[in-house]
Short mmCIF file of C-alpha atoms in Angstrom, two decimals:
data_model
loop_
_atom_site.label_atom_id
_atom_site.label_comp_id
_atom_site.label_asym_id
_atom_site.label_seq_id
_atom_site.Cartn_x
_atom_site.Cartn_y
_atom_site.Cartn_z
CA MET A 1 -169.88 -60.51 -46.12
CA SER A 2 -171.31 -57.12 -47.10
CA ALA A 3 -169.78 -54.97 -49.83
CA LYS A 4 -168.53 -52.56 -47.15
CA GLN A 5 -166.82 -55.34 -45.20
CA TRP A 6 -165.38 -56.73 -48.43
CA LEU A 7 -163.84 -53.37 -49.40
CA LYS A 8 -162.57 -52.80 -45.85
CA ARG A 9 -160.74 -56.13 -45.87
CA VAL A 10 -159.13 -55.47 -49.26
CA ARG A 11 -158.14 -51.98 -48.15
CA ALA A 12 -156.52 -53.29 -44.97
CA VAL A 13 -154.38 -55.77 -46.92
CA GLU A 14 -153.55 -53.13 -49.53
CA VAL A 15 -152.32 -50.58 -46.98
CA LYS A 16 -150.19 -53.10 -45.10
CA THR A 17 -148.65 -54.69 -48.18
CA ARG A 18 -147.87 -51.33 -49.79
CA LEU A 19 -145.97 -50.32 -46.67
CA LEU A 20 -144.10 -53.61 -46.43
CA SER A 21 -143.17 -53.59 -50.11
CA GLU A 22 -141.78 -50.06 -49.80
CA GLN A 23 -139.68 -51.10 -46.81
CA LEU A 24 -138.58 -54.22 -48.64
CA LEU A 25 -137.17 -52.22 -51.53
CA GLN A 26 -135.61 -49.34 -49.57
CA GLY A 27 -131.98 -49.33 -50.57
CA GLN A 28 -132.34 -52.74 -52.24
CA ALA A 29 -134.44 -52.07 -55.33
CA HIS A 30 -131.74 -53.28 -57.70
CA SER A 31 -130.67 -56.32 -55.73
CA ILE A 32 -133.64 -58.26 -54.40
CA PHE A 33 -135.62 -58.96 -57.56
CA THR A 34 -132.80 -60.00 -59.85
CA GLY A 35 -133.36 -62.70 -62.39
CA ARG A 36 -131.37 -65.08 -64.51
CA GLY A 37 -128.88 -63.16 -66.66
CA ILE A 38 -129.16 -62.91 -70.40
CA ASP A 39 -125.75 -61.39 -71.22
CA PHE A 40 -122.54 -63.25 -70.41
CA GLU A 41 -119.95 -61.17 -68.53
CA ASP A 42 -117.06 -63.39 -67.36
CA VAL A 43 -116.19 -66.47 -65.28
CA ARG A 44 -114.89 -66.96 -61.76
CA PRO A 45 -113.91 -69.97 -59.59
CA TYR A 46 -116.78 -72.03 -58.23
CA GLN A 47 -117.68 -71.42 -54.56
CA PRO A 48 -119.77 -73.69 -52.29
CA GLY A 49 -123.43 -72.76 -52.68
CA ASP A 50 -123.16 -71.58 -56.30
CA ASP A 51 -125.81 -72.70 -58.76
CA VAL A 52 -124.32 -75.73 -60.54
CA ARG A 53 -126.29 -74.78 -63.66
CA ARG A 54 -123.88 -71.86 -64.10
CA ILE A 55 -120.76 -74.02 -64.33
CA ASP A 56 -118.76 -73.33 -67.51
CA TRP A 57 -117.64 -76.83 -68.43
CA ASN A 58 -115.21 -75.73 -71.14
CA VAL A 59 -113.30 -73.42 -68.79
CA THR A 60 -113.55 -76.00 -66.01
CA ALA A 61 -111.91 -78.61 -68.27
CA ARG A 62 -109.08 -76.25 -69.24
CA MET A 63 -108.38 -75.00 -65.73
CA ARG A 64 -108.96 -78.40 -64.06
CA GLU A 65 -111.11 -76.82 -61.40
CA PRO A 66 -114.75 -75.68 -61.55
CA TYR A 67 -115.60 -72.22 -62.87
CA VAL A 68 -119.01 -70.58 -63.06
CA LYS A 69 -120.39 -68.01 -65.46
CA ARG A 70 -121.26 -64.47 -64.41
CA PHE A 71 -124.06 -62.64 -66.17
CA ILE A 72 -125.41 -59.15 -66.53
CA GLU A 73 -128.91 -59.51 -65.12
CA GLU A 74 -131.92 -58.72 -67.26
CA ARG A 75 -133.62 -55.48 -66.29
CA GLU A 76 -137.26 -56.50 -66.53
CA LEU A 77 -138.49 -59.71 -64.93
CA THR A 78 -141.60 -61.80 -64.99
CA PHE A 79 -142.65 -62.68 -61.46
CA ILE A 80 -145.24 -65.42 -60.89
CA ILE A 81 -146.85 -66.45 -57.59
CA LEU A 82 -148.25 -69.96 -57.16
CA LEU A 83 -150.75 -69.60 -54.32
CA ASP A 84 -152.20 -72.63 -52.53
CA LEU A 85 -155.87 -72.17 -51.54
CA SER A 86 -156.51 -75.71 -50.27
CA SER A 87 -158.70 -76.25 -47.20
CA SER A 88 -155.77 -76.70 -44.79
CA GLY A 89 -154.99 -73.02 -45.35
CA ALA A 90 -158.25 -71.99 -43.68
CA PHE A 91 -157.00 -73.33 -40.34
CA THR A 92 -155.66 -70.92 -37.75
CA SER A 93 -154.90 -70.70 -34.07
CA ALA A 94 -153.66 -67.12 -34.46
CA GLU A 95 -155.22 -63.84 -35.60
CA GLN A 96 -154.99 -64.74 -39.27
CA SER A 97 -155.29 -67.98 -41.20
CA LYS A 98 -152.68 -69.36 -43.56
CA ASN A 99 -154.83 -68.26 -46.49
CA GLU A 100 -155.07 -64.71 -45.17
CA LEU A 101 -151.31 -64.64 -44.63
CA ALA A 102 -150.82 -65.98 -48.16
CA ALA A 103 -152.95 -63.15 -49.59
CA GLU A 104 -150.87 -60.65 -47.65
CA LEU A 105 -147.62 -62.11 -49.01
CA CYS A 106 -149.13 -61.99 -52.49
CA GLY A 107 -149.61 -58.25 -52.04
CA VAL A 108 -146.09 -57.72 -50.68
CA PHE A 109 -144.49 -59.48 -53.64
CA GLY A 110 -146.91 -57.92 -56.11
CA PHE A 111 -146.31 -54.30 -55.07
CA SER A 112 -142.56 -54.94 -54.76
CA ALA A 113 -142.44 -56.36 -58.27
CA ILE A 114 -144.25 -53.46 -59.94
CA ARG A 115 -142.11 -50.95 -58.04
CA SER A 116 -139.12 -52.62 -59.67
CA ASN A 117 -140.89 -52.24 -63.04
CA ASP A 118 -141.44 -56.01 -63.27
CA ARG A 119 -144.53 -57.88 -64.41
CA VAL A 120 -146.30 -60.11 -61.90
CA GLY A 121 -148.88 -62.87 -62.31
CA LEU A 122 -150.80 -65.25 -60.06
CA VAL A 123 -151.83 -68.91 -60.18
CA LEU A 124 -154.49 -69.94 -57.63
CA PHE A 125 -154.55 -73.69 -57.10
CA THR A 126 -155.90 -76.51 -54.94
CA SER A 127 -155.92 -80.05 -56.31
CA GLU A 128 -156.17 -78.32 -59.70
CA VAL A 129 -155.46 -74.87 -61.07
CA GLU A 130 -158.52 -72.75 -60.26
CA ALA A 131 -157.58 -69.31 -61.56
CA TRP A 132 -154.84 -67.70 -63.64
CA ILE A 133 -154.06 -64.00 -63.66
CA PRO A 134 -151.43 -63.45 -66.38
CA PRO A 135 -148.39 -61.27 -65.61
CA ALA A 136 -148.90 -57.54 -66.00
CA LYS A 137 -147.87 -54.25 -64.42
CA GLY A 138 -149.75 -51.60 -62.48
CA GLU A 139 -151.31 -51.13 -59.06
CA ASP A 140 -154.79 -52.02 -60.28
CA HIS A 141 -153.40 -55.34 -61.44
CA VAL A 142 -151.90 -56.07 -58.01
CA LEU A 143 -155.20 -55.16 -56.34
CA HIS A 144 -156.93 -57.62 -58.67
CA MET A 145 -154.48 -60.29 -57.50
CA ILE A 146 -155.10 -59.50 -53.82
CA LYS A 147 -158.87 -59.70 -54.32
CA GLY A 148 -158.48 -63.06 -56.03
CA ALA A 149 -156.28 -64.37 -53.22
CA LEU A 150 -158.71 -63.17 -50.54
CA PHE A 151 -162.08 -64.00 -52.03
CA HIS A 152 -161.74 -66.79 -54.55
CA GLU A 153 -163.99 -69.65 -53.43
CA PRO A 154 -162.08 -72.91 -54.09
CA ARG A 155 -163.90 -75.69 -55.89
CA ASN A 156 -161.64 -78.33 -54.34
CA SER A 157 -160.15 -78.99 -50.90
CA GLY A 158 -156.89 -80.82 -51.66
CA THR A 159 -153.41 -79.76 -52.78
CA ASN A 160 -151.58 -80.64 -55.99
CA ILE A 161 -148.40 -78.61 -56.35
CA SER A 162 -147.26 -80.66 -59.34
CA GLU A 163 -150.34 -79.60 -61.32
CA ALA A 164 -149.71 -75.93 -60.52
CA VAL A 165 -146.07 -76.20 -61.59
CA LYS A 166 -146.97 -78.03 -64.82
CA PHE A 167 -149.53 -75.35 -65.60
CA LEU A 168 -146.85 -72.71 -65.04
CA GLU A 169 -144.60 -74.46 -67.54
CA ARG A 170 -147.38 -74.42 -70.14
CA VAL A 171 -148.33 -70.76 -69.82
CA SER A 172 -144.95 -69.11 -69.14
CA ALA A 173 -143.39 -67.92 -72.37
CA ARG A 174 -140.12 -66.95 -70.72
CA PRO A 175 -138.12 -67.81 -67.59
CA ALA A 176 -139.62 -66.24 -64.47
CA VAL A 177 -138.98 -65.68 -60.80
CA VAL A 178 -141.52 -68.03 -59.19
CA VAL A 179 -142.58 -68.18 -55.54
CA VAL A 180 -144.72 -71.04 -54.28
CA ILE A 181 -146.79 -69.99 -51.23
CA SER A 182 -148.24 -73.04 -49.51
CA ASP A 183 -148.26 -75.17 -46.37
CA PHE A 184 -147.07 -78.01 -48.65
CA MET A 185 -149.60 -80.57 -47.39
CA ASP A 186 -148.83 -82.61 -50.48
CA GLU A 187 -146.65 -85.48 -51.68
CA GLY A 188 -144.82 -86.31 -54.88
CA PHE A 189 -144.25 -82.75 -56.09
CA GLU A 190 -140.45 -82.75 -55.84
CA ARG A 191 -139.80 -83.93 -59.41
CA ALA A 192 -142.01 -81.23 -60.93
CA ILE A 193 -140.57 -78.41 -58.83
CA LYS A 194 -137.00 -79.57 -59.45
CA SER A 195 -137.63 -79.70 -63.19
CA ALA A 196 -139.18 -76.22 -63.19
CA ASN A 197 -136.18 -74.88 -61.30
CA GLN A 198 -134.01 -75.76 -64.30
CA ARG A 199 -135.75 -73.00 -66.25
CA HIS A 200 -137.14 -70.65 -63.62
CA GLU A 201 -135.86 -69.15 -60.36
CA MET A 202 -138.02 -71.04 -57.86
CA MET A 203 -138.58 -70.05 -54.22
CA ALA A 204 -140.85 -71.58 -51.57
CA LEU A 205 -142.63 -69.91 -48.66
CA ASN A 206 -143.83 -72.58 -46.21
CA LEU A 207 -146.84 -71.39 -44.18
CA ILE A 208 -146.88 -72.71 -40.62
CA ASP A 209 -149.34 -72.54 -37.71
CA HIS A 210 -147.89 -73.66 -34.37
CA ARG A 211 -150.81 -76.10 -34.01
CA ASP A 212 -149.37 -77.96 -36.97
CA PHE A 213 -146.78 -79.22 -34.46
CA GLU A 214 -148.40 -79.00 -31.03
CA LEU A 215 -151.71 -80.33 -29.73
CA PRO A 216 -153.33 -78.53 -26.79
CA ARG A 217 -154.08 -80.64 -23.71
CA VAL A 218 -157.90 -80.55 -23.80
CA GLY A 219 -158.95 -84.19 -23.40
CA TRP A 220 -160.79 -86.17 -26.05
CA VAL A 221 -161.15 -84.34 -29.36
CA THR A 222 -162.29 -85.23 -32.86
CA LEU A 223 -159.91 -84.04 -35.55
CA GLN A 224 -160.73 -83.73 -39.22
CA ASP A 225 -158.26 -83.58 -42.06
CA PRO A 226 -159.49 -80.48 -43.93
CA GLU A 227 -158.27 -81.78 -47.28
CA THR A 228 -159.41 -85.41 -47.16
CA GLY A 229 -162.35 -85.04 -44.78
CA ASP A 230 -161.17 -88.00 -42.65
CA PHE A 231 -161.98 -87.97 -38.90
CA VAL A 232 -160.00 -89.36 -35.97
CA GLU A 233 -160.66 -89.26 -32.21
CA ILE A 234 -157.71 -88.84 -29.85
CA ASN A 235 -157.11 -88.18 -26.15
CA THR A 236 -154.91 -85.10 -26.01
CA ASN A 237 -154.36 -85.57 -22.25
CA LYS A 238 -151.99 -88.41 -23.08
CA LYS A 239 -148.42 -87.20 -23.37
CA LYS A 240 -147.53 -90.00 -25.79
CA ILE A 241 -150.28 -88.89 -28.14
CA ARG A 242 -149.07 -85.30 -28.13
CA GLU A 243 -145.45 -86.37 -28.60
CA ALA A 244 -146.36 -88.71 -31.47
CA TYR A 245 -148.32 -85.90 -33.15
CA LYS A 246 -145.34 -83.54 -32.86
CA GLU A 247 -142.82 -86.11 -34.08
CA ARG A 248 -144.93 -86.93 -37.10
CA ALA A 249 -145.25 -83.23 -37.92
CA MET A 250 -141.50 -82.70 -37.48
CA ALA A 251 -140.74 -85.67 -39.73
CA ARG A 252 -142.95 -84.19 -42.45
CA TYR A 253 -141.28 -80.80 -41.95
CA ARG A 254 -137.76 -82.26 -42.27
CA SER A 255 -138.79 -84.25 -45.33
CA LEU A 256 -140.22 -81.13 -47.00
CA HIS A 257 -137.06 -79.10 -46.55
CA HIS A 258 -134.94 -82.01 -47.74
CA LYS A 259 -137.02 -82.25 -50.92
CA LEU A 260 -136.72 -78.52 -51.58
CA ARG A 261 -132.97 -78.46 -50.94
CA SER A 262 -132.50 -81.47 -53.21
CA GLY A 263 -134.28 -79.57 -55.96
CA GLY A 264 -132.16 -76.47 -55.39
CA VAL A 265 -135.19 -74.47 -54.26
CA PRO A 266 -134.56 -71.98 -51.42
CA ALA A 267 -137.28 -72.04 -48.76
CA LEU A 268 -138.44 -69.82 -45.91
CA ASP A 269 -140.87 -70.69 -43.11
CA ILE A 270 -143.57 -68.07 -42.53
CA HIS A 271 -145.52 -68.41 -39.25
CA THR A 272 -149.06 -67.18 -38.75
CA ASP A 273 -148.28 -65.96 -35.23
CA ARG A 274 -144.91 -64.28 -35.79
CA PRO A 275 -143.67 -61.20 -37.67
CA TYR A 276 -142.06 -62.29 -40.92
CA PHE A 277 -140.72 -59.10 -42.48
CA VAL A 278 -137.12 -59.23 -41.20
CA ASP A 279 -136.77 -62.91 -42.11
CA LEU A 280 -138.21 -62.26 -45.57
CA CYS A 281 -135.79 -59.39 -46.20
CA GLN A 282 -132.83 -61.53 -45.16
CA PHE A 283 -134.05 -64.45 -47.26
CA LEU A 284 -134.40 -62.34 -50.42
CA THR A 285 -131.12 -60.52 -49.83
CA GLU A 286 -129.23 -63.81 -49.42
CA ARG A 287 -130.86 -65.16 -52.57
CA SER A 288 -129.89 -62.03 -54.48
CA SER A 289 -126.31 -62.08 -53.19
CA ARG A 290 -125.88 -65.68 -54.26
CA ARG A 291 -127.24 -64.99 -57.74
CA LEU A 292 -124.97 -61.96 -58.29
CA ALA A 293 -121.81 -63.39 -56.67
#
């Protein structure tokens, strides 16, 4: 890629993400990026969906029904993005790959954070942490993050979310709002992400391509797992093969969302072939409403 093409690509992502971040914050600048409170305000009765970590056990014991604490939210937040750059993210059947979509989302969150006067940082990971951009403010900083997300050349092909989360715990000096952007082609990460959610405000954006669930009917094909390198030959003309592929993918999808719910981590599916802005706005607004209720 020439320097001109490189700059053109960065510029295209910058323009789009600036616009989306401005729209994201219109009328909602004080509600979307709210963090864990630092000043106690009062208590109120527990409602289904409340964060159980906010239960005031002393009041609950006296009143004989659960009560939760309300807080005055801290004004300045630390926002950290854990961005998966494993090989499965390079796959696409749409106009953009999962990795390109991830870089775009990185820009949306980055510009939104600095417009709320928050600091934002970035962890790039595969089967290990490959790059760390510490939290800071400023548009130049966000552009540095976007460039890293777009052009970092991964040393590894696999995914290890647990390692990324453990790294976050080591380098984060204070609780943060943390978004994991990945297609979650990984296993065994639920304990780490659940543990981190005890200290941080964790969110998950699950990147999806429709070919993750549906095989085209094109006869015999050789498929390669981009992360392990394993090959398999299948006949996509057979309905049973296509159905088995879809069912396996759906089972993995259901298991992922179960793991995230069990850990108290809100999750949103982001598709490579669909607009995501309205869903993202609703997702963040619902998260904010629940935190401030």
